[in-house]
Each structure stands twice: as structure tokens, then as C-alpha cells.
Amino acid sequence: MNLKNILLVSIIAIMQTMAYSSCSTPKNIAYLQGLSQGEIQALSEQRRLTIKPDDKLSILVSSKDPELSQVFNLTVSQQRIGQASTSGSGNSGQNVPFTVNPEGDINYPFIGNIHVAGLTRNELCKVIEDRLRNEGLLKDPIVIVEFQNATISVLGDVGAPGEYPIDKDNLNLLQAISKAGDLQITGQRQNVMVLRRDGDNEIAYFVDLTNPKSVMESPAYHLQQNDIIYVEPNSMHKRQSTVNGTSVLTPGFWFSIASFIASMSVLIFK
């Protein structure tokens, strides 16, 4: 085989490689592959958000006597957190959240120290209502507790990385990814990491979004406050993030080789 034929065969091989790499269809893009119509998939145990140290809690107390119940609602106008003021009308001022201390406690007006860590919002409502009623402070208390700083963070190869509020109990992983604008087409769906704080430790969970069982039975399916979700970019995206984005597997590399061979063939056979 002469040099001209060698160059021609080389160019054809390169073009075929480029066409294959650019036209091949990725198999691991669709979420929850294999689910069929009406199929029942087991879920991990649903866990409502539980209170943790450093959480900020909005606690609103109401009753048939608004003026009496108002002394249990801290506002910006009151002198200091943890002590209620009965001066003024008691109906104005923005509520101040209670910050859970490192021991998991809050100091509540007229009741004192309450250990809240590990309780859900509804459980804390019940504790405060019972204390107010049993200690003769209010006859008919109604307590509402809300998280003020419960968030999750979504990082990596998603449409809109950032920190997002948790606006309901049982927020799941797919809903959180939706908040962040979904994964980019180059995001790896088979090893999404959820990093979760557990006391003094960090636990890493890895979830395959293409596998229904991996997603819905994972302990990380239902998210908790301060969870961090990280989506790793695939190998092609990683290569594109280098200085010139060129490697032996990128289209740019093969275009460069093809251009070089074509130029050499013109010089040799003109």
C-alpha cells in the first residue's frame, strides 16, 4: 500500500471515530429506568425534619385571649431573646426566632429550658402546649412551630447550583434536584452523592438516579436540613474543563489530527 492510500485510510478511520463519538446515544441519561405503569416501588422510611442544634425556630402561640398569649411570642421590640415583655399593645413587632443551643435546648418565656433536639415540629408544639396548660399559663394554647433556616445545598453539574430552603417535611432528592434546575446532560446520574451531618460525623450516601430501587430505598431519599447534594460531571465535561479542553478522546483532538493529515497529503501529492 502506497503512502497516498495509507493517508486516505487514516482519514476515513478518523472520520468514522469522530462520527461514532458524536452520534452515539448515552444509555445512562433517563431517571428511574425500568419502572412500568402501575408498578409499586418501596420507599425508605419517611422522616419528618427533626430539630438540631443551631436551628432557628419560629414559635407562635395563640389562644382565645390574644393579649395573654402574646407574652409568649418574642418580637424584635422586646428587650432580649428568652424574656417576654408585657409593655405596649403586644400585637406589633416581628417575631424573633429561637436558636437551638449546642446542647439542643431553647429557653422559652415563663417555662424556661426545653430540650428540643430530636423533636419534630408537631412534637414540640405538643410539648409547649402541654407545659402552658399544665402550669396554668394558658387554658387553650395553640402553638405553631416553623423552621427558619432549614436549607439544603446542591452543587456540581446542575442547572442552578446553590442553597435552597426546605419548605416542607419529607422533601425528597428528586424534588431538590428539580429546585436546582435538574442535572446537566453531562452530570453523572449513577453516583450522586448526598453528604449528611450526624453529630460530629459526616455520612456520604451515593445514589444511582437511573435505578428506582437505589433512589427510593436510599436513606438519603428524604432530605434533612443542611444536606449537601453533589453531582459529579462526566469524563467528557471534566476534559472540557482543562486549559484547552483537548485530549485523545475529544472531537477537537481528532479534528486536529484529520486537519494535519489532510495538510500533509496536499503537500505530498500536489
mmCIF file of C-alpha atoms in Angstrom:
data_model
loop_
_atom_site.group_PDB
_atom_site.id
_atom_site.type_symbol
_atom_site.label_atom_id
_atom_site.label_comp_id
_atom_site.label_asym_id
_atom_site.label_seq_id
_atom_site.Cartn_x
_atom_site.Cartn_y
_atom_site.Cartn_z
ATOM 1 C CA MET A 1 0.000 0.000 0.000
ATOM 2 C CA ASN A 2 1.480 3.327 -1.039
ATOM 3 C CA LEU A 3 1.622 6.471 1.105
ATOM 4 C CA LYS A 4 -1.414 8.015 -0.571
ATOM 5 C CA ASN A 5 -3.600 5.035 0.265
ATOM 6 C CA ILE A 6 -2.302 4.973 3.850
ATOM 7 C CA LEU A 7 -3.271 8.623 4.307
ATOM 8 C CA LEU A 8 -6.685 8.030 2.772
ATOM 9 C CA VAL A 9 -7.385 5.076 5.065
ATOM 10 C CA SER A 10 -6.218 7.073 8.080
ATOM 11 C CA ILE A 11 -8.561 9.974 7.274
ATOM 12 C CA ILE A 12 -11.520 7.613 6.808
ATOM 13 C CA ALA A 13 -10.796 5.884 10.136
ATOM 14 C CA ILE A 14 -10.555 9.205 11.952
ATOM 15 C CA MET A 15 -13.820 10.448 10.446
ATOM 16 C CA GLN A 16 -15.576 7.235 11.485
ATOM 17 C CA THR A 17 -14.285 7.584 15.024
ATOM 18 C CA MET A 18 -15.497 11.190 15.168
ATOM 19 C CA ALA A 19 -18.901 10.232 13.814
ATOM 20 C CA TYR A 20 -19.279 7.413 16.336
ATOM 21 C CA SER A 21 -18.286 9.567 19.284
ATOM 22 C CA SER A 22 -20.588 12.415 18.285
ATOM 23 C CA CYS A 23 -23.632 10.343 17.286
ATOM 24 C CA SER A 24 -23.619 7.606 19.902
ATOM 25 C CA THR A 25 -26.529 7.827 22.356
ATOM 26 C CA PRO A 26 -25.718 7.700 26.089
ATOM 27 C CA LYS A 27 -27.589 4.909 27.874
ATOM 28 C CA ASN A 28 -27.498 6.327 31.388
ATOM 29 C CA ILE A 29 -29.421 9.580 30.999
ATOM 30 C CA ALA A 30 -33.042 8.741 31.871
ATOM 31 C CA TYR A 31 -34.028 8.661 35.548
ATOM 32 C CA LEU A 32 -35.698 5.673 37.239
ATOM 33 C CA GLN A 33 -35.219 3.303 34.337
ATOM 34 C CA GLY A 34 -37.256 0.104 34.262
ATOM 35 C CA LEU A 35 -40.360 1.346 36.086
ATOM 36 C CA SER A 36 -43.574 0.152 34.452
ATOM 37 C CA GLN A 37 -47.122 1.513 34.525
ATOM 38 C CA GLY A 38 -48.713 0.964 37.939
ATOM 39 C CA GLU A 39 -45.617 -0.629 39.462
ATOM 40 C CA ILE A 40 -45.286 -0.207 43.229
ATOM 41 C CA GLN A 41 -41.843 0.776 44.474
ATOM 42 C CA ALA A 42 -40.984 0.611 48.175
ATOM 43 C CA LEU A 43 -39.825 3.890 49.766
ATOM 44 C CA SER A 44 -37.341 4.487 52.522
ATOM 45 C CA GLU A 45 -38.938 5.313 55.853
ATOM 46 C CA GLN A 46 -40.363 8.830 55.754
ATOM 47 C CA ARG A 47 -38.710 11.073 58.306
ATOM 48 C CA ARG A 48 -40.091 14.447 59.170
ATOM 49 C CA LEU A 49 -37.490 17.088 59.889
ATOM 50 C CA THR A 50 -36.198 16.862 63.423
ATOM 51 C CA ILE A 51 -34.761 19.787 65.341
ATOM 52 C CA LYS A 52 -30.984 20.029 65.593
ATOM 53 C CA PRO A 53 -28.514 22.363 67.332
ATOM 54 C CA ASP A 54 -28.178 25.759 65.606
ATOM 55 C CA ASP A 55 -31.655 25.505 64.064
ATOM 56 C CA LYS A 56 -33.703 28.690 64.263
ATOM 57 C CA LEU A 57 -37.334 28.130 65.226
ATOM 58 C CA SER A 58 -40.299 30.431 64.861
ATOM 59 C CA ILE A 59 -42.738 29.642 67.689
ATOM 60 C CA LEU A 60 -46.142 31.334 67.587
ATOM 61 C CA VAL A 61 -48.620 30.944 70.448
ATOM 62 C CA SER A 62 -52.276 31.908 70.149
ATOM 63 C CA SER A 63 -55.398 31.459 72.268
ATOM 64 C CA LYS A 64 -58.863 32.933 72.824
ATOM 65 C CA ASP A 65 -57.172 35.745 74.767
ATOM 66 C CA PRO A 66 -54.735 37.336 72.256
ATOM 67 C CA GLU A 67 -53.197 39.734 74.772
ATOM 68 C CA LEU A 68 -52.428 36.946 77.216
ATOM 69 C CA SER A 69 -50.947 34.648 74.575
ATOM 70 C CA GLN A 70 -48.851 37.433 73.071
ATOM 71 C CA VAL A 71 -46.437 37.483 76.016
ATOM 72 C CA PHE A 72 -45.171 34.078 74.848
ATOM 73 C CA ASN A 73 -44.283 35.397 71.367
ATOM 74 C CA LEU A 74 -40.886 37.047 71.202
ATOM 75 C CA THR A 75 -40.676 40.132 68.996
ATOM 76 C CA VAL A 76 -37.854 42.404 67.863
ATOM 77 C CA SER A 77 -39.155 45.135 70.164
ATOM 78 C CA GLN A 78 -38.690 43.011 73.271
ATOM 79 C CA GLN A 79 -35.586 43.591 75.351
ATOM 80 C CA ARG A 80 -33.746 40.310 74.846
ATOM 81 C CA ILE A 81 -34.255 36.817 73.461
ATOM 82 C CA GLY A 82 -35.736 34.446 76.019
ATOM 83 C CA GLN A 83 -37.567 37.085 78.094
ATOM 84 C CA ALA A 84 -41.025 38.378 77.198
ATOM 85 C CA SER A 85 -42.128 41.954 77.709
ATOM 86 C CA THR A 86 -45.713 42.847 78.597
ATOM 87 C CA SER A 87 -45.344 46.502 77.749
ATOM 88 C CA GLY A 88 -47.257 48.040 74.867
ATOM 89 C CA SER A 89 -50.116 46.532 72.927
ATOM 90 C CA GLY A 90 -48.322 43.192 72.418
ATOM 91 C CA ASN A 91 -49.617 42.952 68.865
ATOM 92 C CA SER A 92 -46.794 44.600 66.919
ATOM 93 C CA GLY A 93 -43.224 43.680 66.124
ATOM 94 C CA GLN A 94 -41.624 40.971 64.061
ATOM 95 C CA ASN A 95 -41.290 37.606 65.765
ATOM 96 C CA VAL A 96 -37.749 36.671 66.763
ATOM 97 C CA PRO A 97 -36.728 33.031 66.181
ATOM 98 C CA PHE A 98 -35.381 30.853 68.983
ATOM 99 C CA THR A 99 -31.899 29.474 68.270
ATOM 100 C CA VAL A 100 -31.273 25.935 69.484
ATOM 101 C CA ASN A 101 -28.090 25.885 71.554
ATOM 102 C CA PRO A 102 -25.307 23.265 71.135
ATOM 103 C CA GLU A 103 -26.923 21.125 73.852
ATOM 104 C CA GLY A 104 -30.189 21.041 71.879
ATOM 105 C CA ASP A 105 -32.171 23.363 74.171
ATOM 106 C CA ILE A 106 -34.114 26.607 73.941
ATOM 107 C CA ASN A 107 -35.013 28.989 76.768
ATOM 108 C CA TYR A 108 -38.737 29.650 76.458
ATOM 109 C CA PRO A 109 -40.548 32.576 78.168
ATOM 110 C CA PHE A 110 -42.103 31.689 81.556
ATOM 111 C CA ILE A 111 -41.369 27.986 81.026
ATOM 112 C CA GLY A 112 -37.587 28.008 80.989
ATOM 113 C CA ASN A 113 -35.304 25.425 79.453
ATOM 114 C CA ILE A 114 -36.857 22.970 76.959
ATOM 115 C CA HIS A 115 -34.835 20.189 75.322
ATOM 116 C CA VAL A 116 -35.951 20.258 71.683
ATOM 117 C CA ALA A 117 -33.243 18.376 69.753
ATOM 118 C CA GLY A 118 -34.631 15.295 68.044
ATOM 119 C CA LEU A 119 -38.245 16.502 68.149
ATOM 120 C CA THR A 120 -40.359 17.190 65.079
ATOM 121 C CA ARG A 121 -42.260 20.455 64.756
ATOM 122 C CA ASN A 122 -45.517 18.779 65.795
ATOM 123 C CA GLU A 123 -43.888 17.124 68.799
ATOM 124 C CA LEU A 124 -42.508 20.440 70.017
ATOM 125 C CA CYS A 125 -45.940 22.059 69.559
ATOM 126 C CA LYS A 126 -47.399 19.369 71.833
ATOM 127 C CA VAL A 127 -44.668 19.818 74.461
ATOM 128 C CA ILE A 128 -45.186 23.588 74.681
ATOM 129 C CA GLU A 129 -48.990 23.340 74.653
ATOM 130 C CA ASP A 130 -48.909 20.796 77.495
ATOM 131 C CA ARG A 131 -46.474 22.892 79.534
ATOM 132 C CA LEU A 132 -48.534 26.063 79.103
ATOM 133 C CA ARG A 133 -51.737 24.242 80.022
ATOM 134 C CA ASN A 134 -50.371 22.154 82.909
ATOM 135 C CA GLU A 135 -48.553 25.083 84.507
ATOM 136 C CA GLY A 136 -51.675 27.240 84.360
ATOM 137 C CA LEU A 137 -50.204 29.784 81.972
ATOM 138 C CA LEU A 138 -52.828 29.386 79.211
ATOM 139 C CA LYS A 139 -56.068 27.432 79.168
ATOM 140 C CA ASP A 140 -56.390 26.900 75.429
ATOM 141 C CA PRO A 141 -52.970 27.333 73.780
ATOM 142 C CA ILE A 142 -52.420 26.687 70.090
ATOM 143 C CA VAL A 143 -48.751 26.507 69.120
ATOM 144 C CA ILE A 144 -47.262 26.661 65.610
ATOM 145 C CA VAL A 145 -43.563 25.880 65.069
ATOM 146 C CA GLU A 146 -41.694 26.541 61.821
ATOM 147 C CA PHE A 147 -38.054 26.183 60.803
ATOM 148 C CA GLN A 148 -36.461 29.497 59.848
ATOM 149 C CA ASN A 149 -33.097 28.361 58.456
ATOM 150 C CA ALA A 150 -33.641 24.828 57.160
ATOM 151 C CA THR A 151 -31.817 24.549 53.825
ATOM 152 C CA ILE A 152 -30.130 22.066 51.520
ATOM 153 C CA SER A 153 -27.231 22.761 49.151
ATOM 154 C CA VAL A 154 -26.986 21.429 45.585
ATOM 155 C CA LEU A 155 -23.541 21.563 43.972
ATOM 156 C CA GLY A 156 -21.833 20.312 40.845
ATOM 157 C CA ASP A 157 -23.174 19.698 37.356
ATOM 158 C CA VAL A 158 -26.718 21.057 37.772
ATOM 159 C CA GLY A 159 -28.574 23.923 36.152
ATOM 160 C CA ALA A 160 -28.533 26.288 39.129
ATOM 161 C CA PRO A 161 -26.185 25.280 41.965
ATOM 162 C CA GLY A 162 -26.932 26.929 45.276
ATOM 163 C CA GLU A 163 -28.567 26.789 48.679
ATOM 164 C CA TYR A 164 -32.316 26.187 48.772
ATOM 165 C CA PRO A 165 -34.843 26.387 51.629
ATOM 166 C CA ILE A 166 -36.683 23.301 52.783
ATOM 167 C CA ASP A 167 -40.284 24.417 52.610
ATOM 168 C CA LYS A 168 -41.915 21.159 53.722
ATOM 169 C CA ASP A 169 -41.296 17.914 55.554
ATOM 170 C CA ASN A 170 -40.209 14.890 53.523
ATOM 171 C CA LEU A 171 -38.562 16.899 50.738
ATOM 172 C CA ASN A 172 -37.016 14.200 48.572
ATOM 173 C CA LEU A 173 -33.856 14.042 46.475
ATOM 174 C CA LEU A 174 -35.609 14.349 43.106
ATOM 175 C CA GLN A 175 -37.526 17.426 44.270
ATOM 176 C CA ALA A 176 -34.303 19.033 45.482
ATOM 177 C CA ILE A 177 -32.615 18.388 42.125
ATOM 178 C CA SER A 178 -35.626 19.958 40.433
ATOM 179 C CA LYS A 179 -35.192 23.086 42.581
ATOM 180 C CA ALA A 180 -31.623 23.340 41.261
ATOM 181 C CA GLY A 181 -32.698 23.218 37.622
ATOM 182 C CA ASP A 182 -32.126 19.469 37.096
ATOM 183 C CA LEU A 183 -28.839 17.797 36.197
ATOM 184 C CA GLN A 184 -26.975 18.989 33.142
ATOM 185 C CA ILE A 185 -26.798 16.421 30.347
ATOM 186 C CA THR A 186 -23.148 15.935 31.363
ATOM 187 C CA GLY A 187 -23.955 15.233 35.017
ATOM 188 C CA GLN A 188 -23.302 11.685 36.209
ATOM 189 C CA ARG A 189 -26.607 10.183 37.258
ATOM 190 C CA GLN A 190 -25.233 6.937 38.650
ATOM 191 C CA ASN A 191 -23.288 8.243 41.639
ATOM 192 C CA VAL A 192 -24.982 11.360 43.000
ATOM 193 C CA MET A 193 -23.609 11.996 46.491
ATOM 194 C CA VAL A 194 -25.614 13.222 49.473
ATOM 195 C CA LEU A 195 -23.450 14.360 52.383
ATOM 196 C CA ARG A 196 -25.234 14.407 55.755
ATOM 197 C CA ARG A 197 -24.086 15.614 59.174
ATOM 198 C CA ASP A 198 -24.693 13.153 62.005
ATOM 199 C CA GLY A 199 -23.403 14.574 65.270
ATOM 200 C CA ASP A 200 -19.656 15.014 64.848
ATOM 201 C CA ASN A 201 -19.546 12.859 61.714
ATOM 202 C CA GLU A 202 -20.332 13.316 58.030
ATOM 203 C CA ILE A 203 -22.027 10.415 56.250
ATOM 204 C CA ALA A 204 -21.818 10.072 52.459
ATOM 205 C CA TYR A 205 -24.642 8.331 50.595
ATOM 206 C CA PHE A 206 -24.353 7.514 46.883
ATOM 207 C CA VAL A 207 -27.495 7.240 44.772
ATOM 208 C CA ASP A 208 -27.972 5.919 41.229
ATOM 209 C CA LEU A 209 -30.740 8.088 39.762
ATOM 210 C CA THR A 210 -31.227 5.639 36.891
ATOM 211 C CA ASN A 211 -32.148 2.856 39.339
ATOM 212 C CA PRO A 212 -35.560 3.208 41.081
ATOM 213 C CA LYS A 213 -34.560 0.924 43.957
ATOM 214 C CA SER A 214 -31.321 2.843 44.593
ATOM 215 C CA VAL A 215 -33.214 6.146 44.676
ATOM 216 C CA MET A 216 -36.325 5.339 46.679
ATOM 217 C CA GLU A 217 -34.810 2.974 49.215
ATOM 218 C CA SER A 218 -31.820 5.173 49.996
ATOM 219 C CA PRO A 219 -31.598 6.749 53.486
ATOM 220 C CA ALA A 220 -30.862 9.970 51.592
ATOM 221 C CA TYR A 221 -34.095 9.912 49.556
ATOM 222 C CA HIS A 222 -35.857 12.067 52.159
ATOM 223 C CA LEU A 223 -33.590 15.012 52.846
ATOM 224 C CA GLN A 224 -32.715 16.684 56.121
ATOM 225 C CA GLN A 225 -31.636 20.227 56.840
ATOM 226 C CA ASN A 226 -28.038 21.013 55.869
ATOM 227 C CA ASP A 227 -27.757 18.033 53.480
ATOM 228 C CA ILE A 228 -25.315 18.666 50.624
ATOM 229 C CA ILE A 229 -26.043 17.119 47.202
ATOM 230 C CA TYR A 230 -23.132 16.867 44.787
ATOM 231 C CA VAL A 231 -23.465 15.878 41.121
ATOM 232 C CA GLU A 232 -20.156 14.893 39.540
ATOM 233 C CA PRO A 233 -19.606 15.861 35.878
ATOM 234 C CA ASN A 234 -18.923 13.041 33.467
ATOM 235 C CA SER A 235 -15.471 12.418 31.983
ATOM 236 C CA MET A 236 -16.173 14.454 28.830
ATOM 237 C CA HIS A 237 -17.183 17.508 30.847
ATOM 238 C CA LYS A 238 -14.105 17.094 33.043
ATOM 239 C CA ARG A 239 -11.874 17.093 29.958
ATOM 240 C CA GLN A 240 -13.587 20.192 28.625
ATOM 241 C CA SER A 241 -12.744 21.987 31.856
ATOM 242 C CA THR A 242 -8.973 21.674 31.187
ATOM 243 C CA VAL A 243 -6.938 24.538 29.771
ATOM 244 C CA ASN A 244 -7.716 23.822 26.118
ATOM 245 C CA GLY A 245 -10.276 21.043 26.536
ATOM 246 C CA THR A 246 -8.342 18.744 24.207
ATOM 247 C CA SER A 247 -7.437 15.089 24.796
ATOM 248 C CA VAL A 248 -7.250 11.924 22.738
ATOM 249 C CA LEU A 249 -10.950 11.303 23.297
ATOM 250 C CA THR A 250 -12.312 14.736 22.472
ATOM 251 C CA PRO A 251 -13.608 15.686 18.995
ATOM 252 C CA GLY A 252 -11.155 18.597 18.927
ATOM 253 C CA PHE A 253 -8.224 16.229 19.073
ATOM 254 C CA TRP A 254 -9.453 14.151 16.140
ATOM 255 C CA PHE A 255 -10.270 17.240 14.090
ATOM 256 C CA SER A 256 -6.707 18.422 14.669
ATOM 257 C CA ILE A 257 -5.279 15.077 13.544
ATOM 258 C CA ALA A 258 -7.527 14.986 10.469
ATOM 259 C CA SER A 259 -6.539 18.522 9.557
ATOM 260 C CA PHE A 260 -2.846 17.657 9.913
ATOM 261 C CA ILE A 261 -3.126 14.545 7.732
ATOM 262 C CA ALA A 262 -5.105 16.438 5.096
ATOM 263 C CA SER A 263 -2.488 19.190 5.037
ATOM 264 C CA MET A 264 0.337 16.655 4.694
ATOM 265 C CA SER A 265 -1.466 14.862 1.866
ATOM 266 C CA VAL A 266 -1.804 18.142 -0.046
ATOM 267 C CA LEU A 267 1.896 18.861 0.378
ATOM 268 C CA ILE A 268 2.948 15.358 -0.682
ATOM 269 C CA PHE A 269 0.673 14.835 -3.694
ATOM 270 C CA LYS A 270 0.223 18.300 -5.157
#
